[in-house]
Short mmCIF file of C-alpha atoms in Angstrom, two decimals:
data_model
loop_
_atom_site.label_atom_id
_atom_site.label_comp_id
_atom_site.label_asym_id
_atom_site.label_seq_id
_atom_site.Cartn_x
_atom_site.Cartn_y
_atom_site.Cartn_z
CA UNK A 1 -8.59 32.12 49.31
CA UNK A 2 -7.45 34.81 47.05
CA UNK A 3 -5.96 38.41 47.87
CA UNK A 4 -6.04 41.30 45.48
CA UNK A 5 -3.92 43.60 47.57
CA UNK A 6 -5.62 45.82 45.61
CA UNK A 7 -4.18 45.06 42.24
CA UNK A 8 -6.38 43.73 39.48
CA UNK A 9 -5.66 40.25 38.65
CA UNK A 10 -5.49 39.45 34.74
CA UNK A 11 -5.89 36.02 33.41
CA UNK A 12 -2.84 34.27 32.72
CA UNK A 13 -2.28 31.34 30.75
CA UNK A 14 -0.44 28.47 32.04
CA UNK A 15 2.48 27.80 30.39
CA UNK A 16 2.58 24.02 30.79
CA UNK A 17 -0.41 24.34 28.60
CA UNK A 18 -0.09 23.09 24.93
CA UNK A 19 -3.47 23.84 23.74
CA UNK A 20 -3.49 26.47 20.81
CA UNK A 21 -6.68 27.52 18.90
CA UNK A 22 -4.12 28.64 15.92
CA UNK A 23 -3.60 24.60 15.69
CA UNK A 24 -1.63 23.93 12.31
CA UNK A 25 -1.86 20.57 9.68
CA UNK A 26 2.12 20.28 9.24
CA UNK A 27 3.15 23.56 9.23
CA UNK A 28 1.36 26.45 7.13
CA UNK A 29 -2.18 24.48 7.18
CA UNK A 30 -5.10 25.19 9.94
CA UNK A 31 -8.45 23.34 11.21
CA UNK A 32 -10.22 24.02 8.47
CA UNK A 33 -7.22 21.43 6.27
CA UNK A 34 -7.39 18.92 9.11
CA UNK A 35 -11.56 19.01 8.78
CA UNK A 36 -10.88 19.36 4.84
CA UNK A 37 -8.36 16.22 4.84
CA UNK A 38 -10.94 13.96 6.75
CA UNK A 39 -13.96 14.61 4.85
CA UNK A 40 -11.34 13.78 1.87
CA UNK A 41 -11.14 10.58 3.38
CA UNK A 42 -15.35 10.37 3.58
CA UNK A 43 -14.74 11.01 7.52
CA UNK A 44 -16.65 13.64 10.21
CA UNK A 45 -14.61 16.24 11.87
CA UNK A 46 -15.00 17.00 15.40
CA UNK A 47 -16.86 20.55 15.97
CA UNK A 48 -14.13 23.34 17.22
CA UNK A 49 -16.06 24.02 20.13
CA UNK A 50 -15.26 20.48 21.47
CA UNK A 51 -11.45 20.87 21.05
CA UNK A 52 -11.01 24.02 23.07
CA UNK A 53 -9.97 23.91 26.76
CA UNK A 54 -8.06 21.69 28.58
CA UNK A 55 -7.59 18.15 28.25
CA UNK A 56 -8.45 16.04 31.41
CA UNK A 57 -8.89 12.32 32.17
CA UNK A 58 -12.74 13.51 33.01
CA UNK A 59 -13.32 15.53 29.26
CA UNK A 60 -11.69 12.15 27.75
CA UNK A 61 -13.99 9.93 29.50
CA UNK A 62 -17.47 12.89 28.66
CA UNK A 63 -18.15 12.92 32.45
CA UNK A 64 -21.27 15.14 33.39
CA UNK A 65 -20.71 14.98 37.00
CA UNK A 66 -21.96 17.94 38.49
CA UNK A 67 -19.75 18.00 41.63
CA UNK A 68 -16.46 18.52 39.53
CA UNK A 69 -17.81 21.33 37.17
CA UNK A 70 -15.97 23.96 36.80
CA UNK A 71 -16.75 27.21 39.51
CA UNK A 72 -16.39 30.53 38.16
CA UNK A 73 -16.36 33.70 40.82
CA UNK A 74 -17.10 36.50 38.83
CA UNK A 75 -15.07 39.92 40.69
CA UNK A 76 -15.05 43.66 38.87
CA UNK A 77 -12.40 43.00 37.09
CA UNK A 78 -11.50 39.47 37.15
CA UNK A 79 -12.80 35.92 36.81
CA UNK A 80 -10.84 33.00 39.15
CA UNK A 81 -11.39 29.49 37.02
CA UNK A 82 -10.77 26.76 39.58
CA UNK A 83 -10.36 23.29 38.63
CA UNK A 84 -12.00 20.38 40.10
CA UNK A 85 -10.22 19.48 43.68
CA UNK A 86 -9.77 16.03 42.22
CA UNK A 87 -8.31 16.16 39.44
CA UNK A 88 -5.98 18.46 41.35
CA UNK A 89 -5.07 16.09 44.18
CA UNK A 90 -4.79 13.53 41.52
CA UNK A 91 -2.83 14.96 38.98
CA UNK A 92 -5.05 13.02 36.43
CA UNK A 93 -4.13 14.92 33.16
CA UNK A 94 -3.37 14.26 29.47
CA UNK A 95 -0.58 15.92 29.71
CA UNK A 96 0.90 14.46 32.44
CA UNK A 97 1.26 11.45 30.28
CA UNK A 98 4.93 11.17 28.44
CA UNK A 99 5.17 11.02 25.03
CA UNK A 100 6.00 6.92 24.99
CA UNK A 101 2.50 6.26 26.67
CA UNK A 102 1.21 8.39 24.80
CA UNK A 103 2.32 7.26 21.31
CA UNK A 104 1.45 3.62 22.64
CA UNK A 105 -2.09 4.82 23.24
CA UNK A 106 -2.42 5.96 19.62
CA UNK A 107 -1.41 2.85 18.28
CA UNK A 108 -4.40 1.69 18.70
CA UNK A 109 -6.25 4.34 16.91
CA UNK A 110 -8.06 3.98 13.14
CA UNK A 111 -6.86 6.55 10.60
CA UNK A 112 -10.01 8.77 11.79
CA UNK A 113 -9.28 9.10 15.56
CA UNK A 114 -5.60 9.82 14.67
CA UNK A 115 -6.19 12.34 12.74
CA UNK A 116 -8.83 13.90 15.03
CA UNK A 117 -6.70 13.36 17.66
CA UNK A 118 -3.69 15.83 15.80
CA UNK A 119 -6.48 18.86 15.90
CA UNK A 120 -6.67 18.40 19.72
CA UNK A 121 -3.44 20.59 20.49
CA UNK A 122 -0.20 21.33 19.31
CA UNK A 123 1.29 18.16 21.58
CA UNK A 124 -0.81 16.02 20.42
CA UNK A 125 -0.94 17.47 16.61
CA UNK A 126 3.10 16.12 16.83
CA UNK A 127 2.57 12.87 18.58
CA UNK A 128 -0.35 12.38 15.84
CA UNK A 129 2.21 12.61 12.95
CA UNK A 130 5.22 10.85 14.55
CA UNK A 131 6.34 8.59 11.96
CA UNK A 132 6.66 5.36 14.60
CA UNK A 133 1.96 5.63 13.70
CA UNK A 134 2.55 5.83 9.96
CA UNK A 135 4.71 2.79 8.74
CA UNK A 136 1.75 0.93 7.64
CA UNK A 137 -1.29 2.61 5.76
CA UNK A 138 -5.05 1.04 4.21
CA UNK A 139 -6.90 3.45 1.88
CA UNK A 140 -8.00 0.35 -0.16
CA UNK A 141 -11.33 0.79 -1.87
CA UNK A 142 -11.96 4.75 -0.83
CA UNK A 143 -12.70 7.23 -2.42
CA UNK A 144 -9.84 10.11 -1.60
CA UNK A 145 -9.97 13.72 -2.76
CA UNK A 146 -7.61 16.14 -3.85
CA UNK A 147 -4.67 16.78 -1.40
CA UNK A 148 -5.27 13.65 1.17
CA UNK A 149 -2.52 11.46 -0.64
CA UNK A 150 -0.27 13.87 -0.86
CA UNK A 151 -0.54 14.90 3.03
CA UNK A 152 -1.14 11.67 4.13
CA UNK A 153 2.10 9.93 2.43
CA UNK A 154 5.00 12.39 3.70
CA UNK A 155 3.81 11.49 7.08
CA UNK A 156 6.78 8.88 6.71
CA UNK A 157 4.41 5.54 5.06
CA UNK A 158 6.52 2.67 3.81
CA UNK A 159 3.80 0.44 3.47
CA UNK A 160 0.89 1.65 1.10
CA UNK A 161 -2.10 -0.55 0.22
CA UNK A 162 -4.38 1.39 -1.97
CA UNK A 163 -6.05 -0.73 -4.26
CA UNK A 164 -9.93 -0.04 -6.13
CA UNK A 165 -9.55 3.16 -4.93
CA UNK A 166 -10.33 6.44 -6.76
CA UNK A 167 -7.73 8.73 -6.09
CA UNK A 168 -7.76 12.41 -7.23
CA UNK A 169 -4.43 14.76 -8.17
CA UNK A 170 -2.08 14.21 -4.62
CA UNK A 171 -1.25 18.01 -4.51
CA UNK A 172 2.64 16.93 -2.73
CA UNK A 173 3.57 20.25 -0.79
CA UNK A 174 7.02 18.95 -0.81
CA UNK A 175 9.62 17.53 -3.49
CA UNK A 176 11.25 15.42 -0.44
CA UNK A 177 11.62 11.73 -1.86
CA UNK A 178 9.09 9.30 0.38
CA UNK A 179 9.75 6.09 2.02
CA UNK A 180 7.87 4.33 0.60
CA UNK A 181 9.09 0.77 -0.14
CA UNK A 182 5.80 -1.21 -0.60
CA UNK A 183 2.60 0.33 -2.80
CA UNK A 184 -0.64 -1.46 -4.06
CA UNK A 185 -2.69 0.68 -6.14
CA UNK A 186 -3.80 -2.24 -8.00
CA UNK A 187 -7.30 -1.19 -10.42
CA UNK A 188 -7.49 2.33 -8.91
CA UNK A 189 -9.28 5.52 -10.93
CA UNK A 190 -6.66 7.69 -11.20
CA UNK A 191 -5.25 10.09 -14.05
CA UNK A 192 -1.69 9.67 -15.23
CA UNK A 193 -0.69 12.47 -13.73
CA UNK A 194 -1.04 11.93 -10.28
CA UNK A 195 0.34 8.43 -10.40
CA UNK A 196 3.79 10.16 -11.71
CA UNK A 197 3.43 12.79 -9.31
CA UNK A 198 3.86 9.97 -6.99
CA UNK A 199 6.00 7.30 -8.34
CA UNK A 200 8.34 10.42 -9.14
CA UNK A 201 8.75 10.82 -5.53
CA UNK A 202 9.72 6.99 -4.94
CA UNK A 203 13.31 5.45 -4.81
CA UNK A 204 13.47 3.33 -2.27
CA UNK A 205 10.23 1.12 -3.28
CA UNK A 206 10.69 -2.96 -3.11
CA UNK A 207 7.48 -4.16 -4.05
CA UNK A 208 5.16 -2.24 -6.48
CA UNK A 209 1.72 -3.45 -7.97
CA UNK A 210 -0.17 -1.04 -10.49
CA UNK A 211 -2.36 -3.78 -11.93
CA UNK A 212 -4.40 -2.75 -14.85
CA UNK A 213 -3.86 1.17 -15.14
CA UNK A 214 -2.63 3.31 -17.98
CA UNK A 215 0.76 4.21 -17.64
CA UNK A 216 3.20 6.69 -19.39
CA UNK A 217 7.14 6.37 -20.71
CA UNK A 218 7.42 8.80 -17.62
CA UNK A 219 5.92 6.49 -15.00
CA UNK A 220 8.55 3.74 -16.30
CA UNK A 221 11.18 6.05 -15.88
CA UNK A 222 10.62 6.44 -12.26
CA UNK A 223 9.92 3.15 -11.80
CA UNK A 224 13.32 2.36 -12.94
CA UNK A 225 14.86 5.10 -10.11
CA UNK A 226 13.96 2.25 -7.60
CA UNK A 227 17.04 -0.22 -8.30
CA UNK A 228 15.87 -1.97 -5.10
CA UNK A 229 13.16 -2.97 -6.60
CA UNK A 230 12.02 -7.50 -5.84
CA UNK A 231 8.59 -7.65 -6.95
CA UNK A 232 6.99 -6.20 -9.47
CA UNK A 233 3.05 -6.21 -10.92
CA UNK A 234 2.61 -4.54 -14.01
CA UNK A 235 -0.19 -6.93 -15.23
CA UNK A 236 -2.94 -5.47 -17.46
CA UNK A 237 -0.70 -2.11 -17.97
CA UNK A 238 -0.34 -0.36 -21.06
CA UNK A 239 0.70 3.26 -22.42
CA UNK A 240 4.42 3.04 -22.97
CA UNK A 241 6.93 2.28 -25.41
CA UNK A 242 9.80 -0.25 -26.10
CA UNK A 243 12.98 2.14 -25.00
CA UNK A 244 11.47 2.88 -21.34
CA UNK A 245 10.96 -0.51 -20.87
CA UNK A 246 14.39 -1.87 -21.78
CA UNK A 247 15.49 1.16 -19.46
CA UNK A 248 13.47 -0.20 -16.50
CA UNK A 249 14.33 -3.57 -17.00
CA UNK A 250 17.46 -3.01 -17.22
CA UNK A 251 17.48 -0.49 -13.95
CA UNK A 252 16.02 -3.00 -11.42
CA UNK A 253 18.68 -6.11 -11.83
CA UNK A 254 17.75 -7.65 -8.28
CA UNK A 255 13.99 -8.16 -9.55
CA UNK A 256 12.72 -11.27 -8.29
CA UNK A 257 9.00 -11.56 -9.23
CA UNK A 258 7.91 -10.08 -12.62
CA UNK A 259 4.50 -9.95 -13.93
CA UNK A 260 4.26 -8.56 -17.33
CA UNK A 261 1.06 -10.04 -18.82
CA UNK A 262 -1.84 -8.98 -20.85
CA UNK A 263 0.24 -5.70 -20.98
CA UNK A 264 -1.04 -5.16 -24.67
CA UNK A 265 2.62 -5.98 -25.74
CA UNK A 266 3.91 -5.73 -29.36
CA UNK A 267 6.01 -8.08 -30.73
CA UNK A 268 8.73 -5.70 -29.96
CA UNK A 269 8.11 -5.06 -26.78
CA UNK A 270 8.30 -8.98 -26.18
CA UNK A 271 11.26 -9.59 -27.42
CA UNK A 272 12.66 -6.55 -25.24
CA UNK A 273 11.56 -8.02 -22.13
CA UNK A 274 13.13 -11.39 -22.98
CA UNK A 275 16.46 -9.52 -23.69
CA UNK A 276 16.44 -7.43 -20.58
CA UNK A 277 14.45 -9.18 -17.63
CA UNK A 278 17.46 -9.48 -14.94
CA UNK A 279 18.83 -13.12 -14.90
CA UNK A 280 18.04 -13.12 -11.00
CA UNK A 281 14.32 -13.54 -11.82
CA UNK A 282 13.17 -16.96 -10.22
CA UNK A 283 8.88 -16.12 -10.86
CA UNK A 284 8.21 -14.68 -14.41
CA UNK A 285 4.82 -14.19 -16.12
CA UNK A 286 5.11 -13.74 -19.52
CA UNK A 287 0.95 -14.97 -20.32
CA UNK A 288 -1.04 -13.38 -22.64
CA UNK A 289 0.69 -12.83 -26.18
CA UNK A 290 -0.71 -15.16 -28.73
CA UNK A 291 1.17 -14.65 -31.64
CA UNK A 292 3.83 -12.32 -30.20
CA UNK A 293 5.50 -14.78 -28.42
CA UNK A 294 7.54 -17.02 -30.38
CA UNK A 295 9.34 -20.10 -29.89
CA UNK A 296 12.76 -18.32 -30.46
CA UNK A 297 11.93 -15.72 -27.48
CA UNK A 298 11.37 -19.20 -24.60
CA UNK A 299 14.72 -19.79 -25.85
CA UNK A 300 15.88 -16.95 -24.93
CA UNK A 301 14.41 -16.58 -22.08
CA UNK A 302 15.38 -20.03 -20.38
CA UNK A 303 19.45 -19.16 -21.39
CA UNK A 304 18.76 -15.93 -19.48
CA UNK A 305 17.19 -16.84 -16.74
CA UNK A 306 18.35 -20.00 -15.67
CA UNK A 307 17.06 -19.89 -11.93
CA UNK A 308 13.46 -19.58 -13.39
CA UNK A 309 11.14 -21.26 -10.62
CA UNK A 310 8.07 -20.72 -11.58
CA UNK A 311 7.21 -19.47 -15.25
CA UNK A 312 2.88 -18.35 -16.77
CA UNK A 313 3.65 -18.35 -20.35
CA UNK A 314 -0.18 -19.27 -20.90
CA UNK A 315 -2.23 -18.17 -23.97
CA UNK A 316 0.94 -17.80 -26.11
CA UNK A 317 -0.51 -19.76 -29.18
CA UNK A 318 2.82 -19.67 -31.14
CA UNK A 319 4.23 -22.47 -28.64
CA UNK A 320 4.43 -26.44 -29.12
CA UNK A 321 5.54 -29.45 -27.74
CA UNK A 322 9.32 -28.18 -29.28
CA UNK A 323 9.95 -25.76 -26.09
CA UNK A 324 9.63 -28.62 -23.72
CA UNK A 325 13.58 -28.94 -24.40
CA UNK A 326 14.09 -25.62 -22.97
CA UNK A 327 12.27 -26.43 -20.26
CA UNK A 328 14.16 -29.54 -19.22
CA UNK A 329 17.03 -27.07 -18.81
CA UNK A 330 15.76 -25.07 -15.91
CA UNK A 331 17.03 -27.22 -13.27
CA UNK A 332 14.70 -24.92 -10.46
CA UNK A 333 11.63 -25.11 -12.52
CA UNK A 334 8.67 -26.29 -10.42
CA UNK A 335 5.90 -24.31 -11.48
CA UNK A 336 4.55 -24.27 -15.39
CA UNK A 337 1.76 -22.63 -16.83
CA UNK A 338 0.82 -23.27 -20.15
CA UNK A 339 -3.26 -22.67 -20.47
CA UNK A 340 -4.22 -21.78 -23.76
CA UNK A 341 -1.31 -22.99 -25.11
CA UNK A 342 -3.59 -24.94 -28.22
CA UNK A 343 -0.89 -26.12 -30.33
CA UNK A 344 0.21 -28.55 -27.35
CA UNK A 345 -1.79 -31.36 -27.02
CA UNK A 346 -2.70 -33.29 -24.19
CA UNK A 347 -0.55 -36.20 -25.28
CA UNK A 348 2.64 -34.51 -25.42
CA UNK A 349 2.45 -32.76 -21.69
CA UNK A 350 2.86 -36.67 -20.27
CA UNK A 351 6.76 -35.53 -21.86
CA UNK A 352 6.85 -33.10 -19.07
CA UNK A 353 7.18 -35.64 -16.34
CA UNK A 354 10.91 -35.48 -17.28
CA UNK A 355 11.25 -32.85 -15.52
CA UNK A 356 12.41 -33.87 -12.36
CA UNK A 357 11.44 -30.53 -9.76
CA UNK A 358 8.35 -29.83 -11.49
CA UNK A 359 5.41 -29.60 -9.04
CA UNK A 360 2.64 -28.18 -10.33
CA UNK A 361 1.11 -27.72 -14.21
CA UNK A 362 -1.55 -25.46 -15.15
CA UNK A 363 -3.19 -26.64 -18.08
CA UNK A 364 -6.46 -25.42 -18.59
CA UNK A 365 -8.14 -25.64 -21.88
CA UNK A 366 -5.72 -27.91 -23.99
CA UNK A 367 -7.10 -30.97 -22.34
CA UNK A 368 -10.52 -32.74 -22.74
CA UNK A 369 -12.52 -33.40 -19.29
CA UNK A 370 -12.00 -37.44 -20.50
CA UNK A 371 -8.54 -36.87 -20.95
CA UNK A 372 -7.56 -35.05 -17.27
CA UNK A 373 -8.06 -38.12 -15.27
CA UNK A 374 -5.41 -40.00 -17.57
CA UNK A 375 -3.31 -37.23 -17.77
CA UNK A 376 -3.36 -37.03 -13.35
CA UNK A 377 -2.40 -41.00 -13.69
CA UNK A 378 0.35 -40.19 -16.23
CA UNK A 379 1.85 -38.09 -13.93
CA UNK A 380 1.53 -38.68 -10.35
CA UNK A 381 3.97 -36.64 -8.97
CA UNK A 382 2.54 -33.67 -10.39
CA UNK A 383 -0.40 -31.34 -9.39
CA UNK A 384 -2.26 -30.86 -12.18
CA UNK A 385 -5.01 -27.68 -12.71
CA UNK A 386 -4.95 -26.94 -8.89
CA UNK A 387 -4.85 -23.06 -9.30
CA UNK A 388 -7.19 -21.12 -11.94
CA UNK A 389 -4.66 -17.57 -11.14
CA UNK A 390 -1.04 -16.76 -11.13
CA UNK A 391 0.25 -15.28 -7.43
CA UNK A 392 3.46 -13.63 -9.33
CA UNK A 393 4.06 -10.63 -8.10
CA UNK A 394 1.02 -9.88 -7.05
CA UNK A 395 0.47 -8.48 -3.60
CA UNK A 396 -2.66 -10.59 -2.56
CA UNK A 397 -3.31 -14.08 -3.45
CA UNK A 398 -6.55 -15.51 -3.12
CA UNK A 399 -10.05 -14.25 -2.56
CA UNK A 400 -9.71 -14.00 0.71
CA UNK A 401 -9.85 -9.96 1.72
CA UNK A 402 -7.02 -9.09 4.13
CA UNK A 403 -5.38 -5.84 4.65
CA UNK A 404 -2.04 -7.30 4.13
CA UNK A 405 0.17 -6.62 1.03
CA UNK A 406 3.44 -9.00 0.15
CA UNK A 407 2.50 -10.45 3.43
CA UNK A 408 2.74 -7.15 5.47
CA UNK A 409 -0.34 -6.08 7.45
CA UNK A 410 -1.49 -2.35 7.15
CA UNK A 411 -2.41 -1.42 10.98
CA UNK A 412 -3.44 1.88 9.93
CA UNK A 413 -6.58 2.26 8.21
CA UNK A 414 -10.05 3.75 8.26
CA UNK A 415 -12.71 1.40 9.98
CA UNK A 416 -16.63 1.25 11.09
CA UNK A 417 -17.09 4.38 8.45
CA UNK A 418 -20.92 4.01 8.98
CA UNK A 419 -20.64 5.09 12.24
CA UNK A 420 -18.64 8.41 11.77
#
């Protein structure tokens, strides 16, 4: 029962309520960016008129019981909105729920219900966007318009796999350096500008792959801000000079994995990476230069890097049975690739069983079908042709798909886009 006393009740909103229809995307942006940044992502938005009111166990679960609708008792000047006896007795309510159980529940969320779920209310906007959601992220193969990266990777990402994807400019709204510390965007469409309005924002990255995209002296300028730097995939890359990447080289000293081939290399820029590759560097990849790598360059490289463990110096025509001395000095080595390699001949490579830790030898097209079998005999300790691609550096290995990079599995990615 309700008295009036004669006074006109007004309608007062509850002030445990979080539910806004001014809801905000960070904090200048409305709906209409939320809805915008979704269909970026090739994903339906949830019409406005289903995100108003409050948010009870019963809306959640879209029950049409008739018995717990809503009464309204319409007075003069008034209208009394009871809720469901229920739900009151019960106290079954969203927010009722504390953030932990909350943030637990989204966990388990694809990209496309989390972000729905931000435009809900202004509680849930904040739980949406709490960083403990965004560690890992899977745009791979997507096609991502303007503004979604750069909204999407501020959200506090440190795990980015991205790869065949066509991504347009990132529009960053902030100059805030990101945490990111792994990144795949391995054969993406994407202009040079937007990967350096990206990789400009990085300096804390460990493991970076940007197979087989055009690059700038600018983009191997801020790949050299990331010191931290253990794996790197440059393979296929092309569009900078000598002097940035001596500077980058030089920059990430605690690089472990380095994959620098078919990078359209002069003879220069070979002899630069053989001068300033880190001597920590245990898996190098060097394949791919012909004529531009020389016998005096292995030599160098091998009294560099002495810890070498696993070296593709495959089609590099210039090389003969003479660097198998310089070889024989890398007391680590147990991986050799030398495919292509057509001044060594299938005779010589029984030389390489000298080599005490060697474990594997790719050899593909220097010897005969006849001559393999012999070869296998000559050298039973060694695997022989057992792998037709190199796994340096690279994030995936295999043709397997996966959603994991370096071995790290993105949790948070769009799924079942079909059904959207």
């Amino acid at each position: 029962m309700f008295r009036c006393s004669g006074k006109r009740l007004k309608e007062i909103p509850s002030s445990s309520s979080n539910v806004s229809t001014g809801l905000t995307w960070g904090l200048d942006c409305d709906l209409s960016r939320t809805s915008e940044l979704l269909s970026g992502m090739g994903v339906s938005v949830l019409k406005k008129d289903k995100l108003d009111g409050e948010n009870t166990l019963q809306d959640a679960l879209g029950s049409s019981s008739c018995s717990h609708k809503r009464r309204k008792v319409k007075e003069k000047d008034f209208v009394i909105v009871r809720r469901p006896r229920l739900l009151r007795d019960s106290g079954a309510s969203w927010d009722t729920l504390p953030d932990e159980l909350l943030l637990a529940i989204f966990a388990y969320l694809p990209l496309s219900d989390l972000i729905r779920a931000s435009v809900v209310c202004k509680r849930w906007h904040r739980l949406s966007f709490d960083e403990s959601l965004w560690q890992t992220l899977d745009l791979a193969g997507k096609i991502l318009l303007p503004g979604v990266v750069g909204q999407l990777l501020p959200a506090g990402v440190t795990v980015f796999r991205c790869p065949r994807s066509s991504i347009s400019s990132p529009l960053f709204k902030t100059s805030k350096p990101l945490k990111l510390q792994c990144m795949d965007l391995s054969n993406c469409t994407m202009s040079v500008a937007s990967l350096q309005s990206i990789l400009s924002l990085c300096e804390k990255l460990q493991n970076l792959s940007l197979e087989g995209l055009v690059l700038s002296d600018d983009i191997i300028k801020s790949i050299a801000q990331n010191p931290s730097l253990v794996r790197l995939n440059l393979s296929g890359c092309s569009g900078f000079a000598v002097e940035p990447l001596k500077l980058m080289l030089s920059s990430c000293s605690v690089l472990d994995e380095l994959n620098l081939s078919w990078c359209n290399f002069t003879d220069a820029h070979v002899k630069a990476a053989v001068n300033h590759v880190t001597s920590k560097v245990t898996q190098l990849n060097l394949s791919g230069y012909r004529q531009n790598l020389q016998m005096q360059d292995v030599q160098t490289l091998v009294e560099r890097c002495p810890l070498l463990v696993h070296l593709d110096l495959s089609d590099s025509v210039m090389l003969n049975r003479e660097c198998f001395q310089y070889f024989r000095k890398l007391s680590c080595l147990q991986h050799l690739c030398l495919s292509r390699c057509y001044q060594i001949f299938s005779a010589d490579l029984v030389e390489l069983g000298g080599i005490p830790t060697l474990k594997t030898l790719q050899v593909f097209g220097i010897v005969p079908d006849g001559s393999l079998e012999v070869l296998k005999e000559s050298l039973p300790d060694i695997k022989i042709n057992c792998s037709y691609f190199t796994s340096i550096a690279r994030p995936t290995v295999g043709r397997k798909r996966s959603n994991e990079i370096w071995g790290i599995k993105c949790k948070l990615a769009l799924r079942n886009l079909s059904g959207l």
